[in-house]
Short mmCIF file of C-alpha atoms in Angstrom, two decimals:
data_model
loop_
_atom_site.label_atom_id
_atom_site.label_comp_id
_atom_site.label_asym_id
_atom_site.label_seq_id
_atom_site.Cartn_x
_atom_site.Cartn_y
_atom_site.Cartn_z
CA MET H 1 0.00 0.00 0.00
CA ASP H 2 1.38 3.33 -1.11
CA PHE H 3 -0.08 6.24 0.84
CA SER H 4 1.88 8.92 -1.00
CA LEU H 5 -0.49 11.60 -2.28
CA ALA H 6 -1.44 11.84 -5.93
CA ASP H 7 -1.60 15.31 -7.48
CA GLU H 8 -5.37 15.57 -7.01
CA GLN H 9 -5.11 14.46 -3.39
CA ARG H 10 -2.39 17.01 -2.78
CA MET H 11 -4.67 19.70 -4.16
CA VAL H 12 -7.40 18.55 -1.79
CA GLN H 13 -4.94 18.69 1.10
CA GLU H 14 -3.83 22.21 0.23
CA MET H 15 -7.42 23.39 -0.21
CA ALA H 16 -8.46 21.97 3.17
CA ARG H 17 -5.37 23.40 4.89
CA ASP H 18 -6.01 26.82 3.36
CA PHE H 19 -9.67 26.67 4.42
CA ALA H 20 -8.78 25.72 7.98
CA GLU H 21 -6.17 28.46 8.30
CA LYS H 22 -8.41 31.19 6.87
CA GLU H 23 -11.91 30.20 8.03
CA ILE H 24 -11.37 28.30 11.30
CA ALA H 25 -8.04 29.32 12.86
CA PRO H 26 -8.91 33.03 13.36
CA TYR H 27 -11.89 32.12 15.56
CA VAL H 28 -10.58 29.16 17.57
CA GLU H 29 -9.84 30.95 20.83
CA GLU H 30 -12.84 33.27 20.62
CA ASP H 31 -15.23 30.40 19.96
CA GLU H 32 -13.66 28.29 22.70
CA GLU H 33 -14.11 31.07 25.23
CA ASN H 34 -17.72 31.74 24.20
CA HIS H 35 -18.70 28.10 23.53
CA TYR H 36 -19.87 29.38 20.16
CA TYR H 37 -20.85 27.29 17.11
CA ARG H 38 -20.35 29.03 13.77
CA ARG H 39 -22.85 27.50 11.38
CA GLU H 40 -21.42 29.55 8.53
CA ILE H 41 -18.25 27.46 8.68
CA LEU H 42 -20.25 24.31 7.95
CA THR H 43 -21.97 26.10 5.05
CA LYS H 44 -18.61 27.05 3.59
CA MET H 45 -17.37 23.48 4.03
CA GLY H 46 -20.34 22.32 2.00
CA GLU H 47 -19.72 24.88 -0.72
CA LEU H 48 -16.15 23.59 -1.10
CA GLY H 49 -17.28 19.95 -1.26
CA LEU H 50 -15.83 19.09 2.15
CA LEU H 51 -19.04 17.33 3.22
CA GLY H 52 -19.56 15.11 0.18
CA TRP H 53 -17.07 12.26 0.60
CA SER H 54 -18.10 8.90 -0.90
CA ILE H 55 -21.49 10.34 -1.88
CA PRO H 56 -22.61 9.90 -5.51
CA GLU H 57 -22.32 13.07 -7.57
CA GLU H 58 -25.98 12.78 -8.57
CA TYR H 59 -26.88 13.65 -4.96
CA GLY H 60 -24.30 16.41 -4.64
CA GLY H 61 -21.25 14.34 -3.68
CA ASN H 62 -17.78 15.55 -4.57
CA GLY H 63 -16.75 12.49 -6.60
CA MET H 64 -13.97 11.60 -4.16
CA GLY H 65 -13.63 8.86 -1.57
CA TRP H 66 -12.16 7.88 1.77
CA LEU H 67 -8.48 8.60 1.11
CA GLU H 68 -9.20 12.15 -0.02
CA ALA H 69 -11.52 12.57 2.95
CA VAL H 70 -8.78 11.56 5.38
CA THR H 71 -6.36 13.97 3.73
CA ALA H 72 -8.79 16.90 4.01
CA LEU H 73 -10.29 16.20 7.42
CA TYR H 74 -6.83 15.69 8.92
CA GLU H 75 -5.86 19.25 7.98
CA ILE H 76 -9.09 20.69 9.39
CA SER H 77 -8.83 18.72 12.63
CA LYS H 78 -5.25 19.80 13.24
CA VAL H 79 -6.46 23.39 13.46
CA HIS H 80 -9.54 22.61 15.58
CA THR H 81 -10.75 19.07 16.13
CA SER H 82 -14.28 20.23 16.97
CA TRP H 83 -14.91 20.78 13.26
CA ARG H 84 -14.26 17.18 12.29
CA LEU H 85 -17.71 16.49 13.77
CA SER H 86 -19.33 18.25 10.81
CA VAL H 87 -18.20 15.54 8.40
CA SER H 88 -19.54 12.75 10.61
CA GLY H 89 -22.70 14.66 11.47
CA ASN H 90 -23.57 15.50 7.88
CA CYS H 91 -21.78 13.10 5.56
CA TRP H 92 -20.74 9.79 7.13
CA GLY H 93 -23.71 9.77 9.50
CA PRO H 94 -27.01 10.60 7.81
CA ALA H 95 -26.03 11.24 4.16
CA LEU H 96 -23.95 8.10 3.59
CA THR H 97 -26.38 5.94 5.58
CA ILE H 98 -29.39 7.23 3.65
CA ASN H 99 -27.47 6.60 0.42
CA GLU H 100 -26.89 2.97 1.48
CA TRP H 101 -30.28 2.13 3.00
CA GLY H 102 -32.75 4.75 1.76
CA THR H 103 -35.33 4.86 -0.99
CA GLU H 104 -34.70 6.96 -4.07
CA GLU H 105 -37.16 9.53 -2.74
CA GLN H 106 -35.31 9.73 0.59
CA LYS H 107 -31.96 10.11 -1.16
CA GLN H 108 -33.16 12.96 -3.35
CA LYS H 109 -34.95 14.68 -0.49
CA TYR H 110 -32.25 14.62 2.20
CA ILE H 111 -28.75 13.98 0.85
CA PRO H 112 -28.22 17.14 -1.26
CA GLY H 113 -28.97 19.48 1.65
CA LEU H 114 -26.61 17.61 3.95
CA VAL H 115 -23.62 17.52 1.61
CA SER H 116 -24.11 21.12 0.46
CA GLY H 117 -24.08 22.41 4.03
CA LYS H 118 -27.54 23.91 3.61
CA HIS H 119 -28.74 21.56 6.34
CA VAL H 120 -27.01 20.52 9.56
CA GLY H 121 -27.20 16.79 10.26
CA SER H 122 -27.05 14.52 13.30
CA PHE H 123 -27.61 10.96 14.47
CA ALA H 124 -29.09 9.96 17.82
CA MET H 125 -28.52 6.66 19.60
CA THR H 126 -27.21 7.35 23.10
CA GLU H 127 -29.59 7.63 26.05
CA ALA H 128 -29.04 8.46 29.70
CA ASP H 129 -28.80 4.77 30.64
CA THR H 130 -27.62 3.30 27.32
CA GLY H 131 -24.29 4.29 25.83
CA SER H 132 -22.24 1.29 24.74
CA ASP H 133 -25.32 -0.94 25.02
CA VAL H 134 -27.10 0.32 21.91
CA ALA H 135 -29.61 -2.53 21.97
CA GLY H 136 -30.69 -1.45 25.46
CA MET H 137 -32.22 1.85 24.34
CA LYS H 138 -35.73 2.72 25.55
CA THR H 139 -37.03 5.44 23.19
CA PHE H 140 -40.12 3.83 21.66
CA ALA H 141 -41.77 4.44 18.30
CA GLU H 142 -45.33 3.14 18.28
CA ASP H 143 -46.72 2.16 14.90
CA LYS H 144 -49.88 4.19 14.25
CA GLY H 145 -50.51 3.09 10.68
CA ASP H 146 -49.34 6.04 8.59
CA HIS H 147 -46.91 7.37 11.21
CA PHE H 148 -44.84 6.50 14.29
CA LEU H 149 -45.56 8.12 17.65
CA VAL H 150 -42.21 8.57 19.40
CA ASN H 151 -41.65 8.94 23.14
CA GLY H 152 -38.35 8.93 25.02
CA SER H 153 -35.10 10.86 25.15
CA LYS H 154 -31.54 10.89 23.81
CA MET H 155 -28.40 12.28 25.46
CA TRP H 156 -25.01 13.58 24.30
CA ILE H 157 -26.17 14.08 20.71
CA SER H 158 -23.67 16.06 18.62
CA GLY H 159 -25.49 18.85 16.82
CA GLY H 160 -28.78 17.87 18.41
CA HIS H 161 -30.14 21.37 19.00
CA THR H 162 -28.65 22.94 15.86
CA CYS H 163 -29.47 20.27 13.25
CA ASP H 164 -32.16 20.33 10.60
CA VAL H 165 -32.18 16.63 9.69
CA GLY H 166 -31.07 13.61 11.70
CA LEU H 167 -31.21 9.86 12.04
CA LEU H 168 -33.04 8.63 15.15
CA TYR H 169 -32.64 5.06 16.40
CA VAL H 170 -35.69 3.79 18.29
CA VAL H 171 -37.35 0.67 19.65
CA THR H 172 -40.18 -0.57 17.43
CA GLU H 173 -40.64 -3.98 19.07
CA LYS H 174 -40.34 -4.06 22.84
CA GLY H 175 -38.40 -6.95 24.38
CA ALA H 176 -36.70 -7.91 21.13
CA GLY H 177 -33.35 -6.26 21.92
CA ALA H 178 -31.19 -5.64 18.86
CA LYS H 179 -33.85 -7.26 16.66
CA GLY H 180 -36.45 -4.70 17.66
CA LEU H 181 -34.71 -1.44 16.69
CA SER H 182 -35.49 0.78 13.71
CA CYS H 183 -34.04 3.94 12.18
CA LEU H 184 -36.12 7.03 11.41
CA ILE H 185 -35.23 10.17 9.49
CA VAL H 186 -36.36 13.22 11.46
CA ASP H 187 -37.02 16.68 10.02
CA TYR H 188 -36.44 18.57 13.26
CA ASN H 189 -37.72 21.90 11.95
CA HIS H 190 -41.15 20.45 11.20
CA THR H 191 -41.70 17.84 13.92
CA PRO H 192 -43.83 18.93 16.90
CA GLY H 193 -43.24 17.18 20.20
CA VAL H 194 -39.45 17.44 20.18
CA THR H 195 -37.62 19.49 22.83
CA ARG H 196 -33.93 20.13 22.20
CA ILE H 197 -31.81 21.14 25.18
CA PRO H 198 -28.19 22.30 24.82
CA ILE H 199 -25.65 20.57 27.09
CA LEU H 200 -23.32 23.38 28.11
CA LYS H 201 -21.38 21.83 30.99
CA LYS H 202 -18.70 19.89 29.10
CA VAL H 203 -14.97 19.45 29.69
CA GLY H 204 -14.07 20.18 26.08
CA MET H 205 -15.24 20.43 22.46
CA TRP H 206 -16.88 23.69 23.45
CA PRO H 207 -17.71 25.08 19.97
CA ALA H 208 -19.26 21.73 18.96
CA PRO H 209 -22.95 21.73 20.03
CA THR H 210 -24.08 18.81 22.18
CA SER H 211 -27.67 18.19 23.19
CA GLU H 212 -30.40 16.29 24.99
CA LEU H 213 -33.42 15.42 22.83
CA VAL H 214 -36.83 14.78 24.41
CA PHE H 215 -39.64 13.22 22.35
CA GLU H 216 -43.20 13.59 23.65
CA ASN H 217 -45.72 12.11 21.23
CA ALA H 218 -43.58 13.24 18.31
CA VAL H 219 -45.13 12.25 14.99
CA ILE H 220 -42.73 10.80 12.41
CA PRO H 221 -44.29 9.93 9.02
CA LYS H 222 -44.05 6.28 7.95
CA GLU H 223 -42.16 7.30 4.79
CA ASN H 224 -39.32 8.45 7.06
CA LEU H 225 -38.49 4.89 8.08
CA LEU H 226 -34.96 4.18 6.84
CA GLY H 227 -34.59 0.59 5.69
CA PRO H 228 -36.86 -2.23 6.90
CA VAL H 229 -38.64 -2.04 10.25
CA ASN H 230 -36.70 -3.73 13.08
CA LYS H 231 -33.45 -3.59 11.07
CA GLY H 232 -32.11 -0.49 12.81
CA PHE H 233 -29.32 -2.30 14.66
CA PRO H 234 -27.39 -3.45 11.56
CA ILE H 235 -27.96 -0.02 10.02
CA CYS H 236 -26.55 1.59 13.17
CA MET H 237 -23.49 -0.68 13.23
CA TRP H 238 -22.87 -0.03 9.53
CA MET H 239 -23.08 3.71 10.15
CA LEU H 240 -20.76 3.60 13.16
CA ASN H 241 -18.12 1.80 11.12
CA ASN H 242 -18.07 4.95 8.98
CA THR H 243 -18.51 7.70 11.56
CA ARG H 244 -15.80 6.18 13.75
CA MET H 245 -13.37 7.11 11.01
CA GLY H 246 -14.10 10.72 11.81
CA CYS H 247 -13.06 10.04 15.42
CA ALA H 248 -9.88 8.29 14.30
CA ILE H 249 -8.92 11.10 11.93
CA GLY H 250 -9.70 13.79 14.50
CA ALA H 251 -7.64 12.07 17.19
CA ALA H 252 -4.69 11.44 14.85
CA ALA H 253 -4.75 15.07 13.74
CA LEU H 254 -4.92 16.29 17.34
CA SER H 255 -1.88 14.15 18.12
CA ALA H 256 -0.08 15.85 15.23
CA ALA H 257 -1.07 19.31 16.48
CA CYS H 258 0.33 18.51 19.93
CA LEU H 259 3.56 17.23 18.40
CA GLU H 260 4.01 20.31 16.22
CA GLY H 261 3.35 22.58 19.17
CA ALA H 262 5.74 20.68 21.42
CA VAL H 263 8.54 20.75 18.83
CA GLN H 264 8.12 24.47 18.26
CA TYR H 265 8.12 25.23 21.98
CA ALA H 266 11.14 22.98 22.63
CA GLN H 267 13.09 25.01 20.05
CA GLU H 268 12.01 28.36 21.49
CA ARG H 269 12.22 27.79 25.25
CA THR H 270 15.65 27.99 26.88
CA GLN H 271 16.74 26.79 30.31
CA PHE H 272 20.27 26.83 31.72
CA GLY H 273 21.43 28.53 28.51
CA ARG H 274 20.19 25.88 26.10
CA GLN H 275 17.04 25.13 24.11
CA ILE H 276 15.08 22.59 26.12
CA GLY H 277 14.92 20.46 22.98
CA GLN H 278 18.63 19.78 23.41
CA TYR H 279 18.02 17.88 26.63
CA GLN H 280 17.81 14.11 26.31
CA MET H 281 14.63 13.65 28.33
CA ILE H 282 12.78 16.17 26.16
CA GLN H 283 14.09 14.41 23.07
CA GLN H 284 12.75 11.11 24.40
CA GLN H 285 9.31 12.64 24.87
CA ILE H 286 9.36 14.12 21.37
CA ALA H 287 10.45 10.77 19.92
CA GLU H 288 7.62 8.94 21.69
CA MET H 289 5.09 11.47 20.42
CA LYS H 290 6.45 11.15 16.88
CA LEU H 291 6.32 7.35 17.02
CA GLU H 292 2.69 7.31 18.11
CA ASP H 293 1.73 10.09 15.71
CA GLU H 294 3.12 8.24 12.67
CA ALA H 295 1.54 4.95 13.73
CA ALA H 296 -1.85 6.62 14.23
CA LYS H 297 -1.70 8.25 10.82
CA TYR H 298 -0.87 5.01 9.03
CA LEU H 299 -3.58 3.08 10.85
CA VAL H 300 -6.09 5.71 9.76
CA TYR H 301 -4.95 5.58 6.14
CA HIS H 302 -5.01 1.78 6.18
CA ALA H 303 -8.63 1.73 7.39
CA ALA H 304 -9.55 4.31 4.74
CA TRP H 305 -7.81 2.23 2.05
CA LEU H 306 -9.85 -0.83 3.03
CA LYS H 307 -13.06 1.19 2.87
CA GLU H 308 -12.06 2.58 -0.50
CA LYS H 309 -11.57 -0.98 -1.77
CA LYS H 310 -14.87 -2.06 -0.15
CA LEU H 311 -13.00 -4.65 1.91
CA PRO H 312 -13.87 -5.63 5.52
CA SER H 313 -12.76 -2.71 7.66
CA GLN H 314 -14.40 -2.96 11.06
CA GLN H 315 -11.31 -4.21 12.88
CA ALA H 316 -9.03 -1.73 11.08
CA THR H 317 -11.40 1.11 11.95
CA SER H 318 -11.40 0.15 15.63
CA LEU H 319 -7.60 -0.19 15.58
CA ALA H 320 -7.29 3.29 14.07
CA LYS H 321 -9.79 4.84 16.48
CA LEU H 322 -8.34 3.22 19.60
CA PHE H 323 -4.68 3.87 18.83
CA SER H 324 -5.26 7.43 17.62
CA CYS H 325 -7.27 8.16 20.76
CA ASN H 326 -4.45 6.90 22.97
CA ALA H 327 -1.89 8.84 20.93
CA ALA H 328 -3.88 12.07 21.23
CA VAL H 329 -4.33 11.77 25.00
CA HIS H 330 -0.66 10.95 25.52
CA ALA H 331 0.53 13.73 23.20
CA ALA H 332 -1.72 16.32 24.86
CA ASN H 333 -0.52 15.30 28.31
CA VAL H 334 3.14 15.41 27.31
CA ALA H 335 2.72 18.75 25.55
CA MET H 336 1.18 20.30 28.65
CA LYS H 337 4.10 19.09 30.78
CA LEU H 338 6.68 20.18 28.24
CA TYR H 339 5.24 23.70 28.15
CA GLY H 340 5.67 23.87 31.92
CA SER H 341 3.62 26.51 33.71
CA TYR H 342 2.64 28.02 30.36
CA GLY H 343 0.96 24.74 29.48
CA TYR H 344 -1.50 25.39 32.28
CA SER H 345 -2.23 28.87 30.96
CA THR H 346 -5.17 29.52 28.66
CA GLU H 347 -2.86 31.70 26.57
CA TYR H 348 -1.54 28.48 25.04
CA PRO H 349 -3.56 25.65 23.42
CA CYS H 350 -2.37 22.85 25.74
CA GLY H 351 -5.50 22.93 27.89
CA ARG H 352 -7.74 22.77 24.83
CA TRP H 353 -5.71 19.88 23.40
CA LEU H 354 -6.05 17.89 26.61
CA ARG H 355 -9.76 18.63 27.07
CA ASP H 356 -10.56 17.70 23.49
CA ALA H 357 -8.37 14.58 23.50
CA LYS H 358 -10.18 13.00 26.45
CA GLN H 359 -13.54 12.88 24.66
CA PHE H 360 -12.16 10.42 22.11
CA GLU H 361 -11.95 7.79 24.87
CA THR H 362 -15.76 7.60 25.05
CA LEU H 363 -17.08 8.97 21.76
CA GLU H 364 -18.69 6.43 19.37
CA GLY H 365 -17.57 3.44 21.34
CA THR H 366 -15.43 3.59 24.46
CA SER H 367 -11.85 2.35 24.36
CA ASN H 368 -13.05 -0.83 26.07
CA ILE H 369 -15.62 -1.43 23.34
CA HIS H 370 -13.01 -1.04 20.61
CA MET H 371 -10.69 -3.44 22.41
CA GLN H 372 -13.53 -5.95 22.44
CA ILE H 373 -14.21 -5.48 18.73
CA ILE H 374 -10.54 -5.93 17.86
CA ALA H 375 -10.14 -9.02 20.05
CA LYS H 376 -13.39 -10.73 19.06
CA ILE H 377 -12.61 -10.38 15.36
CA GLU H 378 -9.06 -11.62 15.91
CA LEU H 379 -10.35 -14.63 17.89
CA GLY H 380 -12.98 -15.40 15.28
CA TYR H 381 -15.90 -14.74 17.62
CA GLN H 382 -17.44 -12.23 15.23
CA PRO H 383 -16.96 -11.45 11.53
CA ASN H 384 -14.90 -8.52 10.28
CA ARG H 385 -17.49 -6.56 8.35
#
């Protein structure tokens, strides 16, 4: 496998880097301080085709696949990892899943708005008592003939109170576990009975909106059922195998940002008349960060290559997500120590790096869940999809 960039991929990389530096970087600290989500950035991402990866051009896709997506999203996430959520929330969550499982009418109705950035997307699985145990969710959709009547709640939903369109995973047959779940497409701007509550008390990812969703006799038309009834669990697992790539890319890019910052600071800071980078212990820390950063990047590209070839990629995706997560947390921790007292100051990005890195340990499958996936596939207890 040769992961060197072709000319077109290099152009994508440069375009994404230029976008991140001009449209995201100037507002990072301001938006962090104010916990502010700039919807106009997502709109601009859509206009540049940064939300249309692996989506057919007939529905507004950009004609490019997973490898180009990794190249672009990596550059965006290095500047501010909060914005990698837009690709998962719009493209690899609802748009790609609707493209795989939806009717032609659903594809034409929902995908173009998501990939153009006209609409903000989301997907909702997690509940207050069900995180890793997706099949244990309680939100119930009662079949009323021409519509579903939905009651229940979802927690920790990225983009939940800012989105226009989202996928909602619900119970449609009580007591059936994973065999009783279904997926619904929700038009949040035209669905009475939905209360969306921002979750403001978070450790990190402050400019990325997170929400609680409450459904009280919410009416979802029957034509908004995605795929067959009671087949929501395999749809959800298929979707997660895609959206988890966004986590892996974001974590790998955050690791790279920490490394770049640490190297720059080690060359600028002097102690006892020498750059601190000249001291052996600092060099060891930099070497460890570089080792993990390179490994994370190659694991991400390998998983993307498998997806591009339509080969089984579940284990590779979990490997990339788990290792990149660990690399990001370690790199952020080392960077904060290397910066010394300045690392603890909000004048430098170390605090943001560490806060944002920690969320990767729970997002879209905890580290324990990904260890289980990797081990069970390796042991032959479950297939590598």
